[in-house]
XYZ file of N, CA and C in Angstrom:
534
model
N 34.669 -78.868 31.471
C 34.427 -77.481 31.363
C 33.002 -77.141 31.698
N 33.005 -76.034 32.237
C 31.713 -75.565 32.697
C 31.201 -74.481 31.741
N 29.983 -74.619 31.340
C 29.388 -73.601 30.476
C 28.991 -72.398 31.313
N 29.188 -71.280 30.679
C 28.781 -70.039 31.354
C 27.323 -69.789 31.048
N 26.603 -69.598 32.025
C 25.196 -69.280 31.829
C 24.929 -67.893 32.390
N 23.993 -67.263 31.784
C 23.628 -65.920 32.226
C 22.584 -66.035 33.314
N 22.717 -65.170 34.231
C 21.710 -65.145 35.292
C 20.465 -64.450 34.749
N 19.398 -64.632 35.459
C 18.159 -63.991 35.028
C 18.292 -62.468 34.999
N 19.016 -61.936 35.922
C 19.212 -60.490 35.982
C 19.960 -60.012 34.739
N 21.025 -60.711 34.363
C 21.800 -60.336 33.175
C 21.000 -60.579 31.891
N 20.204 -61.655 31.869
C 19.360 -61.896 30.702
C 18.348 -60.749 30.530
N 17.810 -60.281 31.614
C 16.853 -59.177 31.576
C 17.534 -57.910 31.056
N 18.729 -57.621 31.506
C 19.475 -56.445 31.044
C 19.797 -56.568 29.553
N 20.209 -57.738 29.128
C 20.513 -57.961 27.720
C 19.254 -57.800 26.866
N 18.134 -58.300 27.337
C 16.874 -58.157 26.616
C 16.490 -56.679 26.467
N 16.642 -55.915 27.520
C 16.320 -54.479 27.469
C 17.255 -53.774 26.496
N 18.541 -54.075 26.507
C 19.503 -53.447 25.600
C 19.165 -53.783 24.150
N 18.824 -55.034 23.862
C 18.470 -55.434 22.505
C 17.183 -54.729 22.073
N 16.202 -54.621 22.957
C 14.960 -53.920 22.632
C 15.216 -52.440 22.333
N 16.071 -51.788 23.098
C 16.400 -50.380 22.850
C 17.061 -50.241 21.486
N 17.980 -51.131 21.155
C 18.652 -51.073 19.851
C 17.642 -51.301 18.728
N 16.739 -52.255 18.889
C 15.722 -52.524 17.867
C 14.800 -51.315 17.699
N 14.414 -50.690 18.806
C 13.540 -49.506 18.728
C 14.248 -48.363 18.004
N 15.512 -48.116 18.302
C 16.266 -47.043 17.637
C 16.384 -47.324 16.144
N 16.715 -48.558 15.785
C 16.852 -48.906 14.367
C 15.496 -48.787 13.660
N 14.426 -49.257 14.290
C 13.096 -49.173 13.678
C 12.674 -47.711 13.511
N 12.982 -46.879 14.493
C 12.630 -45.458 14.390
C 13.364 -44.810 13.225
N 14.642 -45.080 13.140
C 15.429 -44.461 12.065
C 15.020 -44.977 10.692
N 14.635 -46.216 10.583
C 14.331 -46.786 9.275
C 12.895 -46.529 8.834
N 11.956 -46.477 9.742
C 10.567 -46.410 9.300
C 9.780 -45.266 9.940
N 9.818 -45.163 11.212
C 8.916 -44.234 11.900
C 9.257 -42.780 11.584
N 10.533 -42.405 11.568
C 10.898 -41.007 11.305
C 10.486 -40.600 9.891
N 10.657 -41.507 8.931
C 10.250 -41.199 7.557
C 8.734 -41.079 7.460
N 8.027 -41.914 8.182
C 6.568 -41.849 8.182
C 6.092 -40.530 8.780
N 6.704 -40.104 9.872
C 6.315 -38.843 10.497
C 6.645 -37.654 9.588
N 7.779 -37.713 8.893
C 8.140 -36.639 7.962
C 7.126 -36.565 6.821
N 6.717 -37.710 6.304
C 5.722 -37.729 5.232
C 4.364 -37.220 5.732
N 4.013 -37.542 6.969
C 2.764 -37.061 7.551
C 2.781 -35.534 7.668
N 3.890 -34.978 8.141
C 4.017 -33.518 8.238
C 3.977 -32.865 6.857
N 4.623 -33.485 5.878
C 4.599 -32.968 4.514
C 3.177 -32.979 3.956
N 2.439 -34.051 4.237
C 1.046 -34.131 3.791
C 0.214 -33.011 4.406
N 0.396 -32.744 5.685
C -0.347 -31.662 6.339
C -0.010 -30.301 5.723
N 1.262 -30.061 5.427
C 1.665 -28.809 4.781
C 1.034 -28.675 3.402
N 1.027 -29.764 2.643
C 0.437 -29.720 1.307
C -1.074 -29.500 1.357
N -1.737 -30.051 2.350
C -3.176 -29.830 2.506
C -3.443 -28.352 2.798
N -2.628 -27.738 3.654
C -2.788 -26.308 3.944
C -2.554 -25.472 2.689
N -1.519 -25.810 1.943
C -1.223 -25.063 0.715
C -2.337 -25.223 -0.312
N -2.896 -26.420 -0.393
C -3.966 -26.622 -1.378
C -5.193 -25.794 -1.018
N -5.481 -25.643 0.264
C -6.613 -24.786 0.639
C -6.308 -23.329 0.317
N -5.051 -22.904 0.467
C -4.666 -21.545 0.082
C -4.764 -21.370 -1.434
N -4.378 -22.390 -2.178
C -4.438 -22.315 -3.638
C -5.888 -22.259 -4.104
N -6.774 -22.979 -3.438
C -8.185 -22.934 -3.809
C -8.773 -21.550 -3.558
N -8.268 -20.835 -2.543
C -8.741 -19.482 -2.248
C -8.026 -18.421 -3.075
N -7.036 -18.806 -3.865
C -6.212 -17.840 -4.601
C -7.009 -16.962 -5.563
N -7.912 -17.480 -6.394
C -8.645 -16.582 -7.300
C -9.447 -15.509 -6.559
N -10.048 -15.905 -5.461
C -10.804 -14.939 -4.668
C -9.864 -13.888 -4.076
N -8.721 -14.305 -3.563
C -7.762 -13.355 -2.984
C -7.190 -12.440 -4.048
N -6.932 -12.973 -5.243
C -6.403 -12.147 -6.334
C -7.423 -11.080 -6.712
N -8.685 -11.468 -6.823
C -9.731 -10.491 -7.156
C -9.848 -9.430 -6.062
N -9.758 -9.864 -4.819
C -9.830 -8.921 -3.701
C -8.658 -7.944 -3.723
N -7.458 -8.454 -3.970
C -6.281 -7.589 -4.023
C -6.342 -6.634 -5.209
N -6.846 -7.102 -6.348
C -6.988 -6.211 -7.507
C -7.974 -5.089 -7.211
N -9.064 -5.417 -6.529
C -10.029 -4.362 -6.200
C -9.428 -3.370 -5.211
N -8.625 -3.858 -4.267
C -7.969 -2.946 -3.326
C -6.961 -2.061 -4.040
N -6.234 -2.619 -5.008
C -5.289 -1.813 -5.795
C -6.048 -0.740 -6.563
N -7.173 -1.118 -7.146
C -7.996 -0.139 -7.860
C -8.491 0.968 -6.943
N -8.886 0.602 -5.715
C -9.326 1.613 -4.756
C -8.192 2.566 -4.412
N -6.994 2.011 -4.181
C -5.853 2.863 -3.848
C -5.499 3.781 -5.007
N -5.519 3.255 -6.224
C -5.205 4.092 -7.383
C -6.239 5.190 -7.563
N -7.508 4.870 -7.318
C -8.526 5.914 -7.462
C -8.389 6.959 -6.370
N -7.985 6.533 -5.165
C -7.762 7.512 -4.107
C -6.577 8.413 -4.426
N -5.541 7.830 -4.992
C -4.341 8.609 -5.276
C -4.538 9.467 -6.503
N -5.113 8.907 -7.536
C -5.035 9.614 -8.805
C -6.331 9.806 -9.556
N -7.408 9.188 -9.185
C -8.608 9.277 -10.014
C -8.374 8.517 -11.296
N -8.806 9.083 -12.420
C -8.536 8.464 -13.720
C -7.101 8.786 -14.103
N -6.222 7.799 -14.266
C -4.800 8.061 -14.362
C -4.293 8.651 -15.665
N -5.082 8.736 -16.708
C -4.513 9.125 -18.000
C -5.074 10.415 -18.602
N -6.002 11.084 -17.962
C -6.636 12.250 -18.572
C -6.022 13.554 -18.055
N -4.858 13.914 -18.568
C -4.112 15.071 -18.081
C -4.861 16.374 -18.309
N -5.240 16.662 -19.539
C -5.888 17.943 -19.828
C -7.286 17.996 -19.240
N -7.971 16.873 -19.228
C -9.311 16.848 -18.650
C -9.247 17.143 -17.154
N -8.314 16.533 -16.458
C -8.155 16.781 -15.029
C -7.771 18.227 -14.779
N -6.859 18.727 -15.565
C -6.419 20.119 -15.419
C -7.595 21.075 -15.630
N -8.414 20.819 -16.630
C -9.586 21.662 -16.879
C -10.606 21.553 -15.748
N -10.787 20.349 -15.209
C -11.723 20.173 -14.098
C -11.245 20.923 -12.857
N -9.941 20.829 -12.572
C -9.395 21.555 -11.427
C -9.591 23.055 -11.622
N -9.303 23.532 -12.816
C -9.441 24.960 -13.125
C -10.885 25.420 -12.966
N -11.836 24.661 -13.521
C -13.240 25.082 -13.437
C -13.749 25.016 -11.998
N -13.364 23.963 -11.254
C -13.811 23.847 -9.866
C -13.240 24.980 -9.024
N -11.933 25.237 -9.171
C -11.297 26.288 -8.373
C -11.861 27.660 -8.727
N -12.073 27.937 -10.002
C -12.604 29.253 -10.386
C -14.043 29.424 -9.904
N -14.840 28.359 -9.978
C -16.213 28.426 -9.471
C -16.224 28.672 -7.963
N -15.370 27.956 -7.238
C -15.293 28.133 -5.791
C -14.811 29.539 -5.445
N -13.817 30.032 -6.183
C -13.290 31.374 -5.925
C -14.358 32.434 -6.183
N -15.143 32.292 -7.233
C -16.229 33.247 -7.510
C -17.273 33.237 -6.403
N -17.610 32.053 -5.895
C -18.634 31.944 -4.856
C -18.158 32.452 -3.502
N -16.845 32.452 -3.245
C -16.327 32.765 -1.914
C -15.399 33.974 -1.877
N -15.474 34.832 -2.859
C -14.677 36.069 -2.900
C -13.177 35.807 -2.802
N -12.722 34.804 -3.496
C -11.292 34.534 -3.633
C -10.892 34.874 -5.060
N -9.592 35.040 -5.271
C -9.098 35.324 -6.615
C -8.147 34.204 -7.014
N -8.451 33.564 -8.130
C -7.550 32.560 -8.686
C -6.525 33.325 -9.516
N -5.409 33.683 -8.869
C -4.448 34.580 -9.513
C -3.478 33.856 -10.430
N -3.422 32.557 -10.353
C -2.522 31.844 -11.248
C -2.799 30.358 -11.263
N -2.582 29.781 -12.434
C -2.676 28.332 -12.583
C -1.428 27.932 -13.343
N -0.382 27.627 -12.587
C 0.930 27.385 -13.172
C 0.920 26.103 -13.998
N 1.800 26.021 -14.993
C 1.825 24.806 -15.823
C 2.187 23.581 -14.980
N 1.647 22.425 -15.351
C 1.921 21.224 -14.549
C 3.380 20.793 -14.649
N 3.850 20.199 -13.572
C 5.211 19.669 -13.522
C 5.092 18.150 -13.564
N 5.685 17.531 -14.584
C 5.654 16.073 -14.721
C 7.006 15.503 -14.327
N 6.993 14.515 -13.437
C 8.213 13.835 -13.011
C 8.080 12.370 -13.401
N 9.034 11.875 -14.190
C 9.008 10.490 -14.661
C 9.612 9.587 -13.595
N 8.844 8.614 -13.124
C 9.295 7.674 -12.096
C 9.427 6.254 -12.629
N 9.662 6.109 -13.902
C 9.835 4.772 -14.484
C 8.519 4.193 -14.952
N 7.812 3.503 -14.061
C 6.571 2.847 -14.457
C 5.370 3.786 -14.401
N 5.540 4.959 -13.820
C 4.453 5.925 -13.766
C 5.010 7.338 -13.830
N 4.124 8.297 -14.091
C 4.495 9.710 -14.160
C 3.722 10.438 -13.073
N 4.418 11.258 -12.312
C 3.813 12.030 -11.240
C 3.570 13.446 -11.747
N 2.310 13.831 -11.877
C 1.943 15.150 -12.385
C 1.544 16.040 -11.213
N 2.115 17.242 -11.148
C 1.806 18.191 -10.086
C 1.201 19.447 -10.698
N -0.031 19.767 -10.314
C -0.698 21.003 -10.729
C -0.594 22.001 -9.586
N -0.335 23.269 -9.910
C -0.127 24.287 -8.889
C -1.133 25.418 -9.102
N -1.941 25.660 -8.065
C -2.898 26.765 -8.077
C -2.342 27.901 -7.228
N -2.525 29.134 -7.671
C -2.174 30.296 -6.850
C -3.460 31.040 -6.545
N -3.761 31.165 -5.252
C -5.036 31.722 -4.830
C -4.778 32.897 -3.898
N -5.557 33.944 -4.073
C -5.447 35.143 -3.246
C -6.753 35.322 -2.497
N -6.648 35.643 -1.184
C -7.863 35.888 -0.412
C -7.644 35.667 1.062
N -8.758 35.490 1.774
C -8.714 35.293 3.217
C -8.270 33.884 3.588
N -7.652 33.797 4.758
C -7.074 32.530 5.204
C -8.135 31.435 5.348
N -9.234 31.736 6.021
C -10.242 30.696 6.273
C -10.905 30.230 4.974
N -11.090 31.136 4.035
C -11.711 30.736 2.765
C -10.747 29.893 1.921
N -9.469 30.230 1.973
C -8.475 29.403 1.267
C -8.427 28.010 1.887
N -8.475 27.958 3.227
C -8.496 26.653 3.899
C -9.737 25.853 3.515
N -10.859 26.530 3.375
C -12.090 25.844 2.967
C -11.933 25.258 1.558
N -11.317 25.997 0.648
C -11.050 25.482 -0.701
C -10.124 24.266 -0.638
N -9.076 24.356 0.171
C -8.126 23.245 0.298
C -8.833 22.016 0.860
N -9.680 22.219 1.862
C -10.435 21.106 2.432
C -11.315 20.448 1.369
N -12.009 21.270 0.584
C -12.870 20.716 -0.470
C -12.059 19.951 -1.507
N -10.897 20.477 -1.879
C -10.056 19.774 -2.853
C -9.535 18.457 -2.293
N -9.229 18.455 -1.001
C -8.591 17.280 -0.409
C -9.584 16.213 0.030
N -10.698 16.613 0.613
C -11.597 15.642 1.232
C -12.875 15.363 0.441
N -13.386 16.336 -0.253
C -14.686 16.141 -0.890
C -14.575 15.883 -2.388
N -13.878 16.728 -3.093
C -13.854 16.595 -4.548
C -12.761 15.643 -5.019
N -11.597 15.666 -4.462
C -10.463 14.759 -4.702
C -10.039 14.663 -6.170
N -9.541 15.734 -6.766
C -9.021 15.639 -8.132
C -7.655 14.980 -8.176
N -7.059 14.801 -7.042
C -5.740 14.209 -6.864
C -5.430 14.332 -5.385
N -4.173 14.260 -5.037
C -3.789 14.383 -3.636
C -3.184 15.760 -3.415
N -3.734 16.497 -2.449
C -3.154 17.791 -2.088
C -1.929 17.484 -1.236
N -0.742 17.718 -1.802
C 0.482 17.320 -1.115
C 1.130 18.457 -0.349
N 0.842 19.695 -0.740
C 1.471 20.810 -0.044
C 0.678 22.080 -0.290
N 0.758 22.964 0.687
C 0.185 24.299 0.553
C 1.216 25.267 1.108
N 1.514 26.287 0.336
C 2.497 27.287 0.762
C 1.798 28.640 0.838
N 1.671 29.174 2.061
C 1.079 30.493 2.259
C 2.188 31.534 2.262
N 1.916 32.674 1.635
C 2.869 33.785 1.659
C 2.102 35.084 1.447
N 2.756 36.177 1.782
C 2.128 37.489 1.613
C 2.937 38.319 0.635
N 2.228 39.216 -0.048
C 2.857 40.177 -0.950
C 2.236 41.540 -0.675
N 3.039 42.548 -0.842
C 2.502 43.897 -0.692
C 2.052 44.389 -2.061
N 0.804 44.833 -2.109
C 0.271 45.407 -3.346
C 0.754 46.847 -3.421
N 1.546 47.163 -4.440
C 2.167 48.479 -4.527
C 1.155 49.574 -4.851
N 0.094 49.250 -5.537
C -0.910 50.267 -5.865
C -1.720 50.673 -4.646
N -2.190 49.665 -3.907
C -3.069 49.960 -2.771
C -2.322 50.012 -1.446
N -1.043 49.680 -1.436
C -0.215 49.668 -0.229
C -0.814 48.768 0.861
N -1.368 47.622 0.447
C -1.901 46.650 1.399
C -1.161 45.328 1.223
N -1.196 44.540 2.266
C -0.569 43.219 2.225
C -1.666 42.198 1.930
N -1.419 41.349 0.940
C -2.400 40.344 0.532
C -1.839 38.948 0.790
N -2.731 38.047 1.147
C -2.360 36.662 1.428
C -2.557 35.819 0.174
N -1.530 35.037 -0.138
C -1.573 34.130 -1.281
C -1.289 32.712 -0.784
N -1.720 31.757 -1.574
C -1.416 30.354 -1.273
C -1.145 29.622 -2.578
N -0.079 28.845 -2.568
C 0.168 27.908 -3.664
C -0.326 26.548 -3.191
N -1.239 25.957 -3.939
C -1.787 24.643 -3.605
C -1.230 23.655 -4.623
N -0.524 22.633 -4.129
C 0.103 21.629 -4.987
C -0.764 20.371 -4.975
N -1.270 20.003 -6.139
C -2.127 18.820 -6.277
C -1.396 17.816 -7.158
N -1.120 16.633 -6.596
C -0.398 15.603 -7.349
C -1.348 14.508 -7.798
N -1.006 13.979 -8.960
C -1.787 12.890 -9.544
C -0.822 11.906 -10.195
N -1.090 10.626 -10.034
C -0.260 9.586 -10.629
C -0.868 9.189 -11.965
N -0.042 9.234 -13.010
C -0.485 8.802 -14.339
C 0.291 7.536 -14.691
N -0.422 6.530 -15.131
C 0.248 5.301 -15.545
C 0.682 5.434 -16.988
N 1.704 4.688 -17.327
C 2.168 4.707 -18.718
C 1.212 3.892 -19.570
N 0.884 4.428 -20.727
C -0.042 3.722 -21.627
C 0.694 2.735 -22.491
């Protein structure tokens, strides 16, 4: 009997096939797990740097929240004080600019769960440009709250038979629950 021997060409092919199988098995058993652990380590390093910056970011976000609350509402809990300040400012402005503060309607409070939305309503009589100047001062310079709406309307004065311009100015303020 004659033994079968492999030719060099077939031995080379068999060697390449065995090497490919060994590489696949080694990759599945060791290299893929090592690469996964390396990626996990990189993710954890990134997270740890974010965690180290967390106190600074929390302080920054709290200050931004405080800025937004002050822009929206000023001091959130002083209802009568705010109402009195709005009244005194509006009456002073009306006296200086020949406007008439014809009404200061009672505030409307709307409960929104975690906060209360208070709306103060001013009724002002006078010229259009002077009323606009008052609204501008309330909205941009003095900021007792947020001017959310202005309603202009006219009424005929029955005594003098003239038409007068009025404006309802709605100022909203957010009050937090104590």
